[in-house]
XYZ file of C-alpha atoms in Angstrom:
308
model
C 0.000 0.000 0.000
C 1.213 3.474 -0.935
C -0.008 6.602 0.855
C 0.399 9.958 -0.901
C -1.126 13.371 -0.285
C -4.065 14.777 -2.266
C -3.841 18.566 -2.452
C -6.839 20.597 -3.620
C -5.091 23.994 -3.424
C -7.751 25.085 -0.947
C -5.317 27.674 0.419
C -3.805 28.683 -2.922
C -0.998 27.446 -5.148
C 1.846 28.826 -3.034
C 0.559 26.934 0.005
C 0.223 23.787 -2.096
C 3.898 23.961 -3.047
C 4.759 24.470 0.631
C 2.709 21.381 1.553
C 4.413 19.287 -1.126
C 7.899 20.271 0.047
C 6.856 19.507 3.632
C 5.502 16.126 2.522
C 8.834 15.151 0.991
C 10.710 16.273 4.095
C 8.316 14.313 6.324
C 8.754 11.110 4.333
C 5.778 10.910 1.972
C 6.514 9.404 -1.411
C 4.080 11.399 -3.520
C 1.515 14.184 -3.852
C -1.400 14.500 -6.282
C -2.744 17.859 -7.403
C -6.364 18.714 -8.214
C -7.450 20.914 -11.134
C -10.483 23.229 -11.199
C -11.595 26.252 -13.203
C -13.436 29.371 -12.052
C -14.186 28.113 -8.541
C -12.763 28.768 -5.066
C -13.104 25.131 -3.965
C -9.666 24.481 -5.462
C -7.432 27.249 -6.778
C -5.355 25.385 -9.355
C -6.430 25.779 -12.995
C -3.537 23.683 -14.365
C -2.376 20.638 -12.443
C 0.444 20.077 -14.943
C 1.810 23.602 -14.510
C 1.713 23.303 -10.731
C 3.235 19.824 -10.951
C 6.170 21.326 -12.826
C 6.778 23.774 -9.982
C 6.541 21.035 -7.345
C 8.847 18.730 -9.292
C 11.376 21.548 -9.517
C 11.205 22.184 -5.761
C 11.588 18.532 -4.730
C 14.077 15.751 -5.365
C 12.455 12.343 -4.927
C 8.711 13.076 -4.630
C 6.344 11.587 -7.206
C 3.879 14.249 -8.379
C 0.544 13.322 -9.951
C -2.504 15.110 -11.322
C -5.876 14.254 -9.818
C -7.032 15.064 -12.295
C -6.444 17.015 -15.502
C -9.830 17.738 -17.082
C -9.532 16.027 -20.451
C -12.845 17.340 -21.786
C -11.476 20.871 -22.038
C -7.915 20.005 -23.093
C -6.463 18.744 -26.362
C -5.098 15.260 -25.660
C -1.971 15.843 -27.750
C -1.134 19.053 -25.890
C -1.633 17.266 -22.576
C 0.435 14.332 -23.808
C 3.288 16.668 -24.734
C 3.193 18.258 -21.287
C 3.152 14.868 -19.567
C 6.064 13.553 -21.625
C 8.044 16.722 -20.921
C 7.411 16.550 -17.165
C 8.338 12.876 -17.149
C 11.610 13.609 -18.950
C 12.766 16.567 -16.868
C 11.811 14.946 -13.531
C 13.545 11.645 -14.135
C 10.254 9.747 -14.241
C 8.610 11.271 -11.144
C 5.480 12.598 -12.889
C 2.159 10.708 -12.736
C -0.795 11.609 -14.954
C -4.391 11.355 -13.863
C -7.198 12.535 -16.140
C -10.928 12.947 -15.736
C -14.036 13.588 -17.792
C -14.927 16.659 -15.724
C -18.470 17.982 -15.685
C -20.925 19.915 -17.881
C -19.426 23.150 -16.633
C -18.893 26.539 -18.207
C -15.207 25.790 -18.877
C -16.373 23.763 -21.897
C -17.697 27.031 -23.303
C -14.729 29.143 -22.274
C -12.161 26.781 -23.808
C -14.322 26.063 -26.858
C -14.503 22.283 -26.588
C -18.274 22.154 -26.084
C -20.735 19.914 -24.309
C -20.313 17.024 -26.752
C -16.675 16.593 -25.765
C -17.904 15.969 -22.222
C -20.874 13.809 -23.164
C -19.386 11.668 -25.947
C -15.759 12.586 -26.569
C -13.975 11.260 -23.495
C -13.118 7.776 -24.843
C -11.703 9.201 -28.088
C -9.735 11.874 -26.225
C -8.338 9.234 -23.905
C -7.294 6.967 -26.762
C -5.396 9.775 -28.516
C -3.643 10.603 -25.250
C -2.744 6.975 -24.591
C -1.271 6.536 -28.047
C 0.801 9.693 -27.593
C 2.215 8.356 -24.319
C 2.782 4.816 -25.604
C 6.348 5.335 -26.762
C 5.403 5.333 -30.439
C 7.361 7.579 -32.807
C 4.353 9.280 -34.423
C 0.601 9.677 -34.025
C -2.285 10.497 -36.350
C -6.031 10.631 -35.797
C -9.140 10.184 -37.911
C -12.039 10.282 -35.488
C -15.160 12.275 -34.738
C -13.452 14.780 -32.466
C -9.810 14.593 -33.580
C -8.465 14.342 -37.105
C -4.892 15.254 -37.981
C -2.024 14.026 -40.142
C 0.828 11.911 -38.811
C 3.076 13.984 -36.539
C 6.231 13.125 -34.613
C 6.026 12.547 -30.873
C 8.616 14.885 -29.372
C 9.755 14.348 -26.687
C 9.009 10.637 -27.010
C 8.576 8.707 -23.758
C 11.164 5.968 -23.357
C 8.447 3.668 -22.002
C 4.651 3.806 -21.952
C 3.606 6.345 -19.339
C 0.885 5.231 -16.899
C -2.447 7.047 -16.808
C -5.088 7.009 -14.047
C -8.743 7.776 -14.786
C -10.837 9.766 -12.314
C -14.290 8.190 -12.160
C -17.548 8.968 -10.389
C -19.877 7.042 -12.718
C -20.249 3.508 -14.026
C -19.782 4.741 -17.605
C -16.353 6.203 -16.857
C -15.344 3.108 -14.892
C -16.215 1.028 -17.965
C -14.042 3.243 -20.189
C -11.083 2.788 -17.837
C -11.623 -0.949 -17.384
C -11.826 -1.566 -21.138
C -8.325 -0.075 -21.439
C -6.890 -1.609 -18.278
C -6.319 1.799 -16.698
C -6.384 2.240 -12.911
C -9.074 4.376 -11.320
C -8.794 7.572 -9.304
C -11.713 7.692 -6.864
C -12.647 10.857 -5.003
C -13.127 11.712 -1.354
C -16.901 12.057 -1.658
C -17.667 8.556 -2.963
C -17.778 5.099 -1.463
C -15.088 3.260 -3.488
C -16.572 -0.234 -3.154
C -19.297 -0.103 -5.845
C -17.010 1.492 -8.451
C -14.179 -0.958 -7.740
C -16.662 -3.832 -7.955
C -17.893 -2.469 -11.286
C -14.301 -2.430 -12.584
C -13.822 -6.077 -11.614
C -10.790 -8.088 -10.515
C -7.565 -6.524 -11.728
C -3.935 -5.953 -10.859
C -4.387 -2.240 -11.661
C -3.091 0.096 -8.945
C -6.297 1.965 -8.193
C -6.031 5.168 -6.148
C -8.640 6.197 -3.581
C -8.706 9.699 -2.081
C -9.859 10.043 1.515
C -10.284 13.023 3.791
C -8.095 12.371 6.837
C -7.876 14.215 10.138
C -5.944 13.248 13.235
C -7.166 13.985 16.749
C -6.984 12.674 20.285
C -10.336 10.990 19.582
C -12.686 10.659 16.638
C -15.171 12.949 18.387
C -12.533 15.658 18.873
C -11.425 15.505 15.224
C -15.053 15.608 14.052
C -15.823 18.674 16.158
C -12.872 20.469 14.623
C -13.879 19.517 11.082
C -17.477 20.629 11.641
C -16.127 24.114 12.305
C -14.138 24.285 9.044
C -15.670 22.002 6.420
C -19.044 23.732 5.826
C -17.499 27.027 4.695
C -15.093 25.235 2.369
C -17.660 22.826 0.932
C -20.060 25.734 0.359
C -17.696 26.954 -2.373
C -18.755 23.990 -4.555
C -21.866 26.071 -5.248
C -19.615 28.102 -7.543
C -19.870 25.503 -10.288
C -21.842 26.879 -13.250
C -23.301 24.576 -15.878
C -22.658 25.300 -19.528
C -26.392 25.960 -19.948
C -26.051 28.806 -17.416
C -27.785 27.108 -14.516
C -26.302 26.353 -11.108
C -26.074 22.778 -9.883
C -28.585 21.659 -7.248
C -27.645 23.055 -3.861
C -26.406 20.491 -1.374
C -27.598 20.238 2.181
C -24.263 21.209 3.741
C -24.983 19.545 7.067
C -25.824 16.274 5.320
C -22.782 16.655 3.085
C -20.499 17.077 6.098
C -22.153 14.137 7.866
C -21.529 11.957 4.815
C -17.865 12.922 4.566
C -17.264 12.346 8.241
C -18.966 8.951 8.086
C -16.766 7.616 5.266
C -13.469 9.305 6.225
C -10.566 8.055 8.378
C -10.695 10.408 11.356
C -9.374 10.239 14.902
C -6.341 8.711 16.615
C -3.509 7.429 14.390
C -4.255 3.745 14.981
C -7.914 4.182 13.946
C -6.982 6.239 10.885
C -4.421 3.635 9.801
C -6.933 0.801 10.236
C -9.550 2.623 8.163
C -7.034 3.376 5.403
C -5.958 -0.262 5.292
C -9.584 -1.226 4.617
C -9.968 1.274 1.751
C -9.558 -1.420 -0.903
C -6.917 0.260 -3.080
C -3.188 -0.064 -3.555
C -2.652 3.702 -3.510
C -4.239 6.070 -1.022
C -4.454 9.829 -1.529
C -4.817 11.645 1.775
C -6.687 14.958 1.679
C -5.205 16.988 4.522
C -6.560 20.519 4.092
C -9.798 19.976 6.034
C -8.759 21.843 9.190
C -8.843 25.084 7.285
C -5.473 26.849 7.454
C -1.846 26.452 6.468
C -0.409 25.836 9.923
C -2.949 23.129 10.737
C -2.341 21.457 7.383
C 1.420 21.410 7.894
C 0.896 19.922 11.357
C -1.321 17.222 9.864
C 1.290 16.346 7.235
C 4.011 15.907 9.863
C 1.762 13.934 12.202
C 0.495 11.605 9.480
C 4.027 10.851 8.356
C 5.253 10.176 11.889
C 2.234 8.374 13.359
C 0.199 6.816 10.517
C 2.558 5.892 7.691
C 4.539 3.446 9.884
C 1.272 1.588 10.624
C 0.288 1.018 6.973
């Protein structure tokens, strides 16, 4: 089992870099960076750009994206960035991609709703071919059609790709290609992993974690900080101009607390061990400020990682 950090950039990109450097110093092996557009929930519009900064500031840390929104990116452009980051980091970059949502970024970046609704498998296949180690790539599909072009820089070996999934349809796309899943903090991983089926794929599951003297003490602290942060998810705007249905924040917090590893180190470690994935991504920004997050990173490394 591998335990990395999952950083949403809740406190901004500069803080995220600080957390990543602290994670390497504390003994974590990797961090994964979220990507969002036009919303305060996470303040990183380009996980690859931020990954480049983190890779440059660290020496041994693996740095992944969780996840680049493929529906509003060109897969060749993303493939070029991934190959470049892999080359300059000595193989420390990890690429995770997702379908995203029917949000306004599809309008802003000009890819359109159909790329979200129907174009994800084709986008993914173009990306996978680009990262396969082949010398050149062409396309003749519904969404991408271009002549044969050279892959430069060309990966020395096929680069791995993780697929963020919240639906059965996306799980099926990943499973058909043998790609490991990235599962988010808000979902129960069991049904999606069961849908994928038996596999040696190194699935990654993100979990909100919070250490405390007791579970009750950690929950009380999170109930003071999570509602304000989670309320920022209301900033999502659909491409049709409507807002998504408003969540009951109290119920949302209750759900997260119920499924998350919270409390003393031994209880957190036991819950993480039962998560059902080979790679765990620990979301550590729940206590609401930079100092508390840095304290959590150090404590998790010292008190939880040795128990996994």
